[in-house]
Short mmCIF file of C-alpha atoms and ligand atoms in Angstrom, two decimals:
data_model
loop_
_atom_site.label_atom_id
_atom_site.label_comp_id
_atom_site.label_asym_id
_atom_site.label_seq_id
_atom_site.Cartn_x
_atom_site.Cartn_y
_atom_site.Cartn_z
CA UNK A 187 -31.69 15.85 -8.90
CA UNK A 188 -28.84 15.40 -6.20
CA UNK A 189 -25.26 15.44 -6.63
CA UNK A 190 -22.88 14.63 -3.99
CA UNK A 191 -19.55 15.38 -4.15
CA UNK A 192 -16.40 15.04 -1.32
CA UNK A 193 -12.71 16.17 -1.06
CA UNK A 194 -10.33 15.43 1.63
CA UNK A 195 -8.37 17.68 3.90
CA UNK A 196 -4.64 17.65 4.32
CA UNK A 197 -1.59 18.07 6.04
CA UNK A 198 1.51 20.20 5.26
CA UNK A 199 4.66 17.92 6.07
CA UNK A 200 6.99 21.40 5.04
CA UNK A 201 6.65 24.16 2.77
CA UNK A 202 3.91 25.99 4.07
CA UNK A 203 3.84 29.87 3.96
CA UNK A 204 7.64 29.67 2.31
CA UNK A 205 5.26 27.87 -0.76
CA UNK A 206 3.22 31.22 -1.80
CA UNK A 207 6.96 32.79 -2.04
CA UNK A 208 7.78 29.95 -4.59
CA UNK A 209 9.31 27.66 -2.26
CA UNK A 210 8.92 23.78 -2.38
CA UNK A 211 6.24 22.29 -0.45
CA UNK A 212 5.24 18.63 0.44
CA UNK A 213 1.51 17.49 1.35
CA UNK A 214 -0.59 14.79 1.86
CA UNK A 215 -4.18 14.29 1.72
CA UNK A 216 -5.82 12.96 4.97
CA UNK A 217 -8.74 10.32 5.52
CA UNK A 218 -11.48 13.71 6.68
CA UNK A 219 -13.63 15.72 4.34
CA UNK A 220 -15.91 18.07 3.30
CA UNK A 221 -19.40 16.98 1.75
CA UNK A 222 -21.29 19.14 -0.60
CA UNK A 223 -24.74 17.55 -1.49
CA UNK A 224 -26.26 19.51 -4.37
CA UNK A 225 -30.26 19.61 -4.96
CA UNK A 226 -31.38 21.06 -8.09
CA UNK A 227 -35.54 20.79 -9.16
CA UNK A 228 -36.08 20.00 -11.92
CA UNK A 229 -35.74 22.99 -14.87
CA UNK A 230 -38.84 24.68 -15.07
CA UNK A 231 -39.48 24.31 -11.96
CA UNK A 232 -38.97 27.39 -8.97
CA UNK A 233 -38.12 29.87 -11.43
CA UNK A 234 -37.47 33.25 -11.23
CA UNK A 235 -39.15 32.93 -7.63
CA UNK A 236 -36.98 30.47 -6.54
CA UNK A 237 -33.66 30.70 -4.04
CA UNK A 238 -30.17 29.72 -4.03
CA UNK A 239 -29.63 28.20 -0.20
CA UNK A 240 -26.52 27.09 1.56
CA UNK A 241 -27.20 24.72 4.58
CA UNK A 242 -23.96 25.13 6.57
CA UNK A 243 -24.70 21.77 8.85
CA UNK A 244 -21.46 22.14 11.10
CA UNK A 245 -22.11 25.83 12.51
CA UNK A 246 -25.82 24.92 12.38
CA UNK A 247 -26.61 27.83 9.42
CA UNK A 248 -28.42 28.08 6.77
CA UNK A 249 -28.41 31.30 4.15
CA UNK A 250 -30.70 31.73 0.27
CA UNK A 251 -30.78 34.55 -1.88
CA UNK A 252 -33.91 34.90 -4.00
CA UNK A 253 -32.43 34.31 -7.69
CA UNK A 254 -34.22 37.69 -8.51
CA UNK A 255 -31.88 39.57 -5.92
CA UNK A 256 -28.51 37.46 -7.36
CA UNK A 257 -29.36 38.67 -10.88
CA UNK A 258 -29.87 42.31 -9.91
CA UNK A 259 -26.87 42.44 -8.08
CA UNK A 260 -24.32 39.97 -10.18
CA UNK A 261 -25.98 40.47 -13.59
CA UNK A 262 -22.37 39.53 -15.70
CA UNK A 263 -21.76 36.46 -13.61
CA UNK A 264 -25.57 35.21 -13.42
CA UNK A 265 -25.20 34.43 -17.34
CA UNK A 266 -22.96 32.22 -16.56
CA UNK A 267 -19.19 32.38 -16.96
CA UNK A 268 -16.64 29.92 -19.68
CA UNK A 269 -16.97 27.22 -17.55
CA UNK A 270 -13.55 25.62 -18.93
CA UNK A 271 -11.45 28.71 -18.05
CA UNK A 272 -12.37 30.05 -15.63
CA UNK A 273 -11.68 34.11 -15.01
CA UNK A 274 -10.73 35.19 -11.39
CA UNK A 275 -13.51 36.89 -9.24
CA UNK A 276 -13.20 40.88 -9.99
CA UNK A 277 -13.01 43.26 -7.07
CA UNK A 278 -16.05 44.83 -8.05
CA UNK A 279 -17.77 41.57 -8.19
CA UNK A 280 -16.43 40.62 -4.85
CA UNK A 281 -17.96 43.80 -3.57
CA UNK A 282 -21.44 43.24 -4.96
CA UNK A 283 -20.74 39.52 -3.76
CA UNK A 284 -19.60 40.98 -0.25
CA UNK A 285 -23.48 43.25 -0.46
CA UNK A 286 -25.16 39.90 -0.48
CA UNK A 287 -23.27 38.35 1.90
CA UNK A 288 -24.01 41.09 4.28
CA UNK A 289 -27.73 40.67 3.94
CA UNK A 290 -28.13 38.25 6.46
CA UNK A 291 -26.79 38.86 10.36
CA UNK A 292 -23.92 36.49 10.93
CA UNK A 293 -23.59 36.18 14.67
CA UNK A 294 -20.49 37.58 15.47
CA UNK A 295 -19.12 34.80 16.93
CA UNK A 296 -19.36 33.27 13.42
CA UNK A 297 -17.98 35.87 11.12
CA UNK A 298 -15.29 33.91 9.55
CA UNK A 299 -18.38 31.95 7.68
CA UNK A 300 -18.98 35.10 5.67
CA UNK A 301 -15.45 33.96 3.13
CA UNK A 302 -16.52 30.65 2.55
CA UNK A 303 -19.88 31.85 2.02
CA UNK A 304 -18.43 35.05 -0.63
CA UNK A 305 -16.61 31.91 -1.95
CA UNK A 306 -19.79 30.00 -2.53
CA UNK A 307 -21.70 32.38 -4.16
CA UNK A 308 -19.31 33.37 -6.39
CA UNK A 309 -18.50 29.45 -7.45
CA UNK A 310 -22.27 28.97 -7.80
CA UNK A 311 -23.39 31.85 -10.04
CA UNK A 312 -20.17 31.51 -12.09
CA UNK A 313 -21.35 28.09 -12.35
CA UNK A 314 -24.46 27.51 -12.80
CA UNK A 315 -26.09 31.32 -13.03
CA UNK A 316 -28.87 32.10 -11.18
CA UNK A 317 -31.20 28.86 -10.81
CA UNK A 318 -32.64 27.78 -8.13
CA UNK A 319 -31.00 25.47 -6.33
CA UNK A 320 -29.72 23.95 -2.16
CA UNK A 321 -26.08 22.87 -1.41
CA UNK A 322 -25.74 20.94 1.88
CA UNK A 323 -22.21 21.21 3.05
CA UNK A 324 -21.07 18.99 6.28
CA UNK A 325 -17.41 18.21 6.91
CA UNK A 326 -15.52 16.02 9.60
CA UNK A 327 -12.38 18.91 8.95
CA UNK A 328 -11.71 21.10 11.96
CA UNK A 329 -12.70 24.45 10.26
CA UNK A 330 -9.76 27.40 10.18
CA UNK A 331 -7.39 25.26 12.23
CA UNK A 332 -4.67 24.55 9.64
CA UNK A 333 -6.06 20.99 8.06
CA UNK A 334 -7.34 22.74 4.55
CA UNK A 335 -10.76 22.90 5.49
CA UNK A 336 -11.38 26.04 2.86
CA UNK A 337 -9.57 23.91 0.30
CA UNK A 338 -11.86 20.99 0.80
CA UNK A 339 -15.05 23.06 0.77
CA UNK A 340 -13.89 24.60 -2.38
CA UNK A 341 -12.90 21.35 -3.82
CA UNK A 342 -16.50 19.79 -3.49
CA UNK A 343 -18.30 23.01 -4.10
CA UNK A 344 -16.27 22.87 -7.74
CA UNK A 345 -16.97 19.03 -7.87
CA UNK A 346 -20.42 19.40 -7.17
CA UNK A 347 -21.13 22.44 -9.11
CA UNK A 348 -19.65 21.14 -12.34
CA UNK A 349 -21.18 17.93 -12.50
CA UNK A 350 -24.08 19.47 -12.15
CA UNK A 351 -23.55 21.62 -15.31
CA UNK A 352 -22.37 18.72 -16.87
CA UNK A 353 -18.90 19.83 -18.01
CA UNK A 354 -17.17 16.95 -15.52
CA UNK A 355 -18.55 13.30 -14.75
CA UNK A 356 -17.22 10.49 -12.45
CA UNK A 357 -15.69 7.74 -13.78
CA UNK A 358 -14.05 4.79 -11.64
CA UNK A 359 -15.05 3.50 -8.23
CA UNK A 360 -12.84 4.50 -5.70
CA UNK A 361 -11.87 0.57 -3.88
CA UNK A 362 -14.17 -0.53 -1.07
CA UNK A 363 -16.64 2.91 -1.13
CA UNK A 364 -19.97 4.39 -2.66
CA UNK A 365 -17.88 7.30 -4.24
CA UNK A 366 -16.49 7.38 -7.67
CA UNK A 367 -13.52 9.29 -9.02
CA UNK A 368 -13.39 11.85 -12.10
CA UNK A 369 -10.62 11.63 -14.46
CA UNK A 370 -7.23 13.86 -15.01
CA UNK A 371 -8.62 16.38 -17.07
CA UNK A 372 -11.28 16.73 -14.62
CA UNK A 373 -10.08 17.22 -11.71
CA UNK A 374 -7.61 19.91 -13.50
CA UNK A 375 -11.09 21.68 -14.48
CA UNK A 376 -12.00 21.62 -10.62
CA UNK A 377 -8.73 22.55 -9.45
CA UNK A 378 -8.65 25.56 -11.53
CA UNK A 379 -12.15 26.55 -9.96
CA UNK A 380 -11.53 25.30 -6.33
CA UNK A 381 -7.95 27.70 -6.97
CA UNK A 382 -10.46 30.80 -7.23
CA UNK A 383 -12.83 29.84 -4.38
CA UNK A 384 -9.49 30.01 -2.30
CA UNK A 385 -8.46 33.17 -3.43
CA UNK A 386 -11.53 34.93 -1.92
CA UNK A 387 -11.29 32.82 1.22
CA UNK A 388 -7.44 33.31 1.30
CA UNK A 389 -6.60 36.43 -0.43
CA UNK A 390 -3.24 35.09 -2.04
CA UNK A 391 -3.14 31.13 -2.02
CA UNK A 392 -0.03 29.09 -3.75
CA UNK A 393 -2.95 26.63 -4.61
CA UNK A 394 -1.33 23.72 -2.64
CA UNK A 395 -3.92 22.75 -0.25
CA UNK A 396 -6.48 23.10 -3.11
CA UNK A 397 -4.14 20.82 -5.53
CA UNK A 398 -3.53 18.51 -2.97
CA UNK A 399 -7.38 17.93 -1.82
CA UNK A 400 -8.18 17.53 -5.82
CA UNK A 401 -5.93 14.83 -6.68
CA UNK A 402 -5.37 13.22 -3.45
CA UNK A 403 -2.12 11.11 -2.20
CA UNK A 404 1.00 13.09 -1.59
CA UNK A 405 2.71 15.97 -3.19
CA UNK A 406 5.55 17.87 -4.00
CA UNK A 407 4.29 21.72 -4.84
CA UNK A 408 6.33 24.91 -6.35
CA UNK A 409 5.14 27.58 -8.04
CA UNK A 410 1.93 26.27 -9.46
CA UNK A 411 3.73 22.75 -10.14
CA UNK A 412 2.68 19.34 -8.89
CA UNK A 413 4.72 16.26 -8.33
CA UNK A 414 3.05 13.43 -7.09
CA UNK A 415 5.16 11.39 -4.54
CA UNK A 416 5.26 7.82 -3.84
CA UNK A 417 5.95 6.74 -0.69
CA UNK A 418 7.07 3.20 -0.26
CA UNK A 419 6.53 2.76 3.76
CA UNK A 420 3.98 5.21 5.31
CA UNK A 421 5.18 7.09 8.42
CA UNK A 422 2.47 7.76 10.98
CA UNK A 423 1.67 11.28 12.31
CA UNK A 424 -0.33 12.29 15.28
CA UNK A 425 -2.23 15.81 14.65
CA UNK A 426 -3.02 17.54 17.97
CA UNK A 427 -5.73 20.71 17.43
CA UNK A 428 -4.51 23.55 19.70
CA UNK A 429 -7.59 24.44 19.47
CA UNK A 430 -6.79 27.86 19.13
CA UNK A 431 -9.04 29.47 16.03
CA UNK A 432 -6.78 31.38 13.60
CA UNK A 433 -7.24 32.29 9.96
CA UNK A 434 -5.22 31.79 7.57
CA UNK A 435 -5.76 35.07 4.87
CA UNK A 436 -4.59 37.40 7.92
CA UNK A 437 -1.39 34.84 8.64
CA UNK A 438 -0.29 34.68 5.05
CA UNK A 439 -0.61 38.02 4.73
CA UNK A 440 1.46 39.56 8.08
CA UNK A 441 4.29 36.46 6.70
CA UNK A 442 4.51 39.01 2.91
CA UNK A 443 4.48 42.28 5.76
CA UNK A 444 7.58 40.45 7.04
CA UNK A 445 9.15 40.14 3.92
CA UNK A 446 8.57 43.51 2.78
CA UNK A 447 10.67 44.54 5.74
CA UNK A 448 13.35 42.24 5.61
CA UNK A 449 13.71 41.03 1.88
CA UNK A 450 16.85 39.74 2.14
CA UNK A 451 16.84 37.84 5.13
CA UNK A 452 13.32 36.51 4.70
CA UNK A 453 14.63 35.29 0.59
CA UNK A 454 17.08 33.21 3.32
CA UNK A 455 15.06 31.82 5.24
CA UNK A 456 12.43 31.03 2.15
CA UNK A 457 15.72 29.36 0.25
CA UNK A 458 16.06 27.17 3.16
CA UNK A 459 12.78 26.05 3.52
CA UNK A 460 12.96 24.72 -0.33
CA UNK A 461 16.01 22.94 0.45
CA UNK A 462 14.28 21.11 3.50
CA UNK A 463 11.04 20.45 1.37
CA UNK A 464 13.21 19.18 -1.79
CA UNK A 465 15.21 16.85 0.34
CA UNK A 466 12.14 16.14 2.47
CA UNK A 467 10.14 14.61 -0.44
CA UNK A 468 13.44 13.07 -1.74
CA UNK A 469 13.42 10.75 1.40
CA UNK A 470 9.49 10.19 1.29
CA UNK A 471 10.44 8.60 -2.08
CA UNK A 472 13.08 6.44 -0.80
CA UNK A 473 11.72 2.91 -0.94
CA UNK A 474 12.07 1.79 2.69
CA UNK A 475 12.21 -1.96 2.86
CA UNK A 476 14.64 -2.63 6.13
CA UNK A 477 13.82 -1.51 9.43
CA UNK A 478 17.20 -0.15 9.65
CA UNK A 479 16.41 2.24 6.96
CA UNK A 480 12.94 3.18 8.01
CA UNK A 481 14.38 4.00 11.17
CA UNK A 482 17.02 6.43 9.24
CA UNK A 483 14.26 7.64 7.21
CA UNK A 484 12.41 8.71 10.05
CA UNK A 485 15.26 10.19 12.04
CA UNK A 486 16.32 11.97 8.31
CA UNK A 487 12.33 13.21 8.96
CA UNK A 488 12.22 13.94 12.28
CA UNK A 489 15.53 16.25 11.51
CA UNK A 490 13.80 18.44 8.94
CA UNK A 491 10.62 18.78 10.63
CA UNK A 492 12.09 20.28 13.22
CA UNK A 493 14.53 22.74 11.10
CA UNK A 494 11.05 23.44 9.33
CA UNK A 495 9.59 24.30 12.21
CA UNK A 496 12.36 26.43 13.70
CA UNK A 497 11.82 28.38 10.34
CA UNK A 498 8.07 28.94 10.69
CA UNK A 499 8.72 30.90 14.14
CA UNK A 500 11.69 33.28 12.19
CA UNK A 501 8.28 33.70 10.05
CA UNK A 502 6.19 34.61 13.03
CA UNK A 503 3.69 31.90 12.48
CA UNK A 504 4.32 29.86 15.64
CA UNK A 505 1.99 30.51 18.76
CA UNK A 506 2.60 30.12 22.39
CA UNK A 507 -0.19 26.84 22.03
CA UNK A 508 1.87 25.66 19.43
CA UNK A 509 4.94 25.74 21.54
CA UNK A 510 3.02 23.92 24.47
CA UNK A 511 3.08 20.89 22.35
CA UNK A 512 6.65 21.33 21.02
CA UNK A 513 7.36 21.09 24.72
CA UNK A 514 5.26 17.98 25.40
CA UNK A 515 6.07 16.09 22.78
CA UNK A 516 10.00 16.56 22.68
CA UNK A 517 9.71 14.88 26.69
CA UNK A 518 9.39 11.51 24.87
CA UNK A 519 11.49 12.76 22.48
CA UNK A 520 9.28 13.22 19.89
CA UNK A 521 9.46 15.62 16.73
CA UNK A 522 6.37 18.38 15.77
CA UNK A 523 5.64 21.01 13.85
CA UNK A 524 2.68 23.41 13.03
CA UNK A 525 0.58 22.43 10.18
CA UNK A 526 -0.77 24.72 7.85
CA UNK A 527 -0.70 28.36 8.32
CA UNK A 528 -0.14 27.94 11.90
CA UNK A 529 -0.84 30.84 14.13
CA UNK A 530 -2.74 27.90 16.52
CA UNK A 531 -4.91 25.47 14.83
CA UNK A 532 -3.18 22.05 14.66
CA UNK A 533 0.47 20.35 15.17
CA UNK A 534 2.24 16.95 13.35
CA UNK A 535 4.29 15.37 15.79
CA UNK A 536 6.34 11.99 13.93
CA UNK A 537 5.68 8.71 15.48
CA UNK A 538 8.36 6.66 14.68
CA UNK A 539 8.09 2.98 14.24
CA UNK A 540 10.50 2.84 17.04
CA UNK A 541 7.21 3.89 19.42
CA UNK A 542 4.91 1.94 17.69
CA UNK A 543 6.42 -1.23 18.23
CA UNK A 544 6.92 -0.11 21.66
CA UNK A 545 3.47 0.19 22.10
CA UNK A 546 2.66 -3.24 20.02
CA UNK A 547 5.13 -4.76 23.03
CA UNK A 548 3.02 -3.47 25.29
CA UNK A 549 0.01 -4.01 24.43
CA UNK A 550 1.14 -7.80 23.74
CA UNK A 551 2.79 -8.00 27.21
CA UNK A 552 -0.17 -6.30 29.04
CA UNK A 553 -2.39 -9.03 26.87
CA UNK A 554 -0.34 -12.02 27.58
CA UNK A 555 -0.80 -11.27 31.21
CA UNK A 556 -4.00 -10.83 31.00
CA UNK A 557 -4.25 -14.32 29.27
CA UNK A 558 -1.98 -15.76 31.72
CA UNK A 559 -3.73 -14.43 34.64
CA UNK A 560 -6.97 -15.54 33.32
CA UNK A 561 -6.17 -18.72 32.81
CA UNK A 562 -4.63 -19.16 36.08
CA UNK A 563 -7.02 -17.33 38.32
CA UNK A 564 -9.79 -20.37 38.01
CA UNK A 565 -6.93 -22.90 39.89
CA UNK A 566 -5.79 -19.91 42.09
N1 ATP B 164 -17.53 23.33 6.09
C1 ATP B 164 -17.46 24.66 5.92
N2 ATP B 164 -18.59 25.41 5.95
C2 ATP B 164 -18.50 26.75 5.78
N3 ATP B 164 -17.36 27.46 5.59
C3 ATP B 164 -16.22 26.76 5.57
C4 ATP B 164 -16.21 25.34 5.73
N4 ATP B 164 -14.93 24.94 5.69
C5 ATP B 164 -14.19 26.06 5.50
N5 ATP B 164 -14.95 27.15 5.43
C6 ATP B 164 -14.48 28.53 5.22
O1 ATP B 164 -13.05 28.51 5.28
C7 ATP B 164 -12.56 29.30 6.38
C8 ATP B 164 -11.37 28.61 7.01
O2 ATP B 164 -10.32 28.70 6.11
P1 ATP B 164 -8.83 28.94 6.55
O3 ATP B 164 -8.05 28.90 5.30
O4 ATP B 164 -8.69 30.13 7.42
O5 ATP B 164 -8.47 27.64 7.45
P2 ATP B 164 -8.16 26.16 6.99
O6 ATP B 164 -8.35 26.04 5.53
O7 ATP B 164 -8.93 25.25 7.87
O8 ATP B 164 -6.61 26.01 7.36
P3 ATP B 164 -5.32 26.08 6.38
O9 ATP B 164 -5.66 27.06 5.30
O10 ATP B 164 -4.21 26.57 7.25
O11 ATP B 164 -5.12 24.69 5.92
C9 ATP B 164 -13.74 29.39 7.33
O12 ATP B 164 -13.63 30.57 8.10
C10 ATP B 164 -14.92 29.44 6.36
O13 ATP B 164 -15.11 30.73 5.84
C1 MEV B 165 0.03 28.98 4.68
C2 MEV B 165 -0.15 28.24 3.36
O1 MEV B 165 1.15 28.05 2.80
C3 MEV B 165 -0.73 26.86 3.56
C4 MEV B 165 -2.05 26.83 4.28
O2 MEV B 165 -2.47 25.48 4.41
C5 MEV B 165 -0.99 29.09 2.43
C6 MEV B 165 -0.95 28.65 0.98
O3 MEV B 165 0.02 28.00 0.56
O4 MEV B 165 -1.88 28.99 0.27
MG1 MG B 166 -7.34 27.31 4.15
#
């Protein structure tokens, strides 16, 4: 049997980091994502002498665990936890989980993988206990780099994982593709599980990015909370990737350091960043329908991002990469701000419709002179 299962990355348009301090937040799912590809045989089949195995296809790794060693070292969570409520990942589990991680020599250079894969084998033997089985994960998500790539691993681990114990099932087709959606209830059910995968990859998560890459679209977040947003006119962002690797447990966690020191001024600058969100997502849901007030809207945008932004470095969260892209983009005038956890990793920068139709001009002038000189160059 295979299941295949996907969930999108996304993008943080404000919020982030004030979010896991109860702040507003507003994100939006993007058009990359994670694949997990399940492969059970059949029951019966394997057995005690069979493996678990991750294939990690985009650092070019592969891990298994003979099921004998899992249920030795996991016992509890090998018979298979309530798989509607699911109960967070104890420290002494993670430790035993940590033990089994540690069994195989991740290249140094690749250490970060050993989360995601603490987070996998906790979300598979919760799941589906100790049988054999391979999950195939590939992604077109920048990993660690501020786009929700844990969240979308998570999410189609959960997905995946579910199905195949057949508490969730897809239902309608989503328009124009092979995939298929599951209902509200759900994708609640994988939320809630995705929510624990990020816990051990992120060590205290608001459960945004996992929310948002579950039920798609754009969102308003707060404390657990989820408004879905509907945007009348889109407004187009270009994401530049520093390229700078980052993670996001240690940046979340030096941001609560911060606040411990300076409670009062950091409950300030949280405040604010819930006032920008909340009047952020107010003007998302503005229905745009003159070019005079898209062009407000975007300016209105434009204005907050950057406030957001200016925020984010009082949080220590910006990066001298970060700021190399500030620079460059505010020559042509143009808005940014980290996304994510920041730190490096990657940066929105607005593109008004201003530009674009700029660049439609363009591209029509440099076209109709092409056409023109085309046509003429035969009688030339
Ligand atoms: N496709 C994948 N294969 C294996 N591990 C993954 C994959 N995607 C994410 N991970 C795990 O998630 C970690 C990256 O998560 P992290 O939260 O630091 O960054 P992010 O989710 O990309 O950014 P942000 O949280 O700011 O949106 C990786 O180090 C790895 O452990
Ligand atoms: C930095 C953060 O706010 C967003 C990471 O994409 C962390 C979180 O909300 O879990
Ligand atoms: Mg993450």
């Amino acid at each position: 049997m295979e299941i295949r299962a996907r969930a999108p990355g996304k993008i943080i348009l404000a919020g982030e980091h004030a979010v896991v301090h109860g702040s507003s937040a507003v994100a939006a799912a993007i058009d990359l994502y994670t694949q997990s590809s399940l492969h059970l045989p059949p029951p019966g089949d394997g057995g005690a002498g069979g493996e678990v195995e991750v294939d990690l296809t985009d650092s070019g790794l592969a891990f298994s665990w003979p099921c004998s060693r899992l249920l030795e070292a996991l016992g509890e969570t090998c018979r298979k936890a309530e798989l509607q409520a699911p109960r967070p990942c104890s420290p002494e589990e993670l430790a035993s989980i940590a033990r089994l991680v540690e069994l195989h020599e991740i290249p140094e250079a690749k250490i970060w993988l050993s989360a995601g894969l603490s987070a996998f084998l906790y979300l598979y033997t919760s799941i589906l206990g100790c049988r054999p089985g391979k999950v195939v994960v590939s992604s077109g998500l920048p990993m660690g780099a501020g786009l929700g790539s844990s969240a979308a691993f998570s999410v189609s681990l959960s997905g995946a994982l579910l199905t195949a114990a057949g508490v969730v099932c897809a239902e309608g087709a989503v328009d124009g593709t092979e995939w298929r959606l599951l209902g509200k209830d759900h994708l609640e059910l994988v939320n809630t599980w995705a929510f624990q995968g990020e816990k051990i990859i992120h060590g205290k998560p608001s459960g945004i990015d996992n929310a948002v890459s579950t039920f798609g679209s754009m969102i308003k977040f707060k404390k657990g909370e989820l408004t879905n947003l509907k945007s009348g006119n889109p407004v187009k962002m270009l994401i530049t990737d520093t390229r700078v690797g980052r993670n996001t447990k240690a940046l979340v966690a030096g941001v609560s350091e911060r606040a411990s020191r300076h409670p009062d001024a950091m409950a300030s600058v949280f405040h604010a960043v819930n006032t920008i969100s909340e009047e952020l997502s107010s003007i998302v849901e503005l229905a745009a329908t003159d070019e005079i007030a898209m062009t407000s809207k975007e300016e209105k945008l434009a204005e907050l991002m950057e406030m957001n932004q200016g925020l984010l470095q009082c949080m220590g969260v910006s990066h001298s990469s970060i700021e190399t892209v500030l620079r460059s983009t505010l020559k042509y005038n143009l808005v940014s701000k980290l996304t994510g956890a920041g730190g490096g990793g990657c940066v929105l920068t607005l593109i008004p419709t201003r530009i674009l139709l700029y660049l439609i001009t363009c591209v029509a002038f440099i076209s109709l002179k092409y056409l023109r000189s085309s046509i003429s160059f035969p009688f030339s």
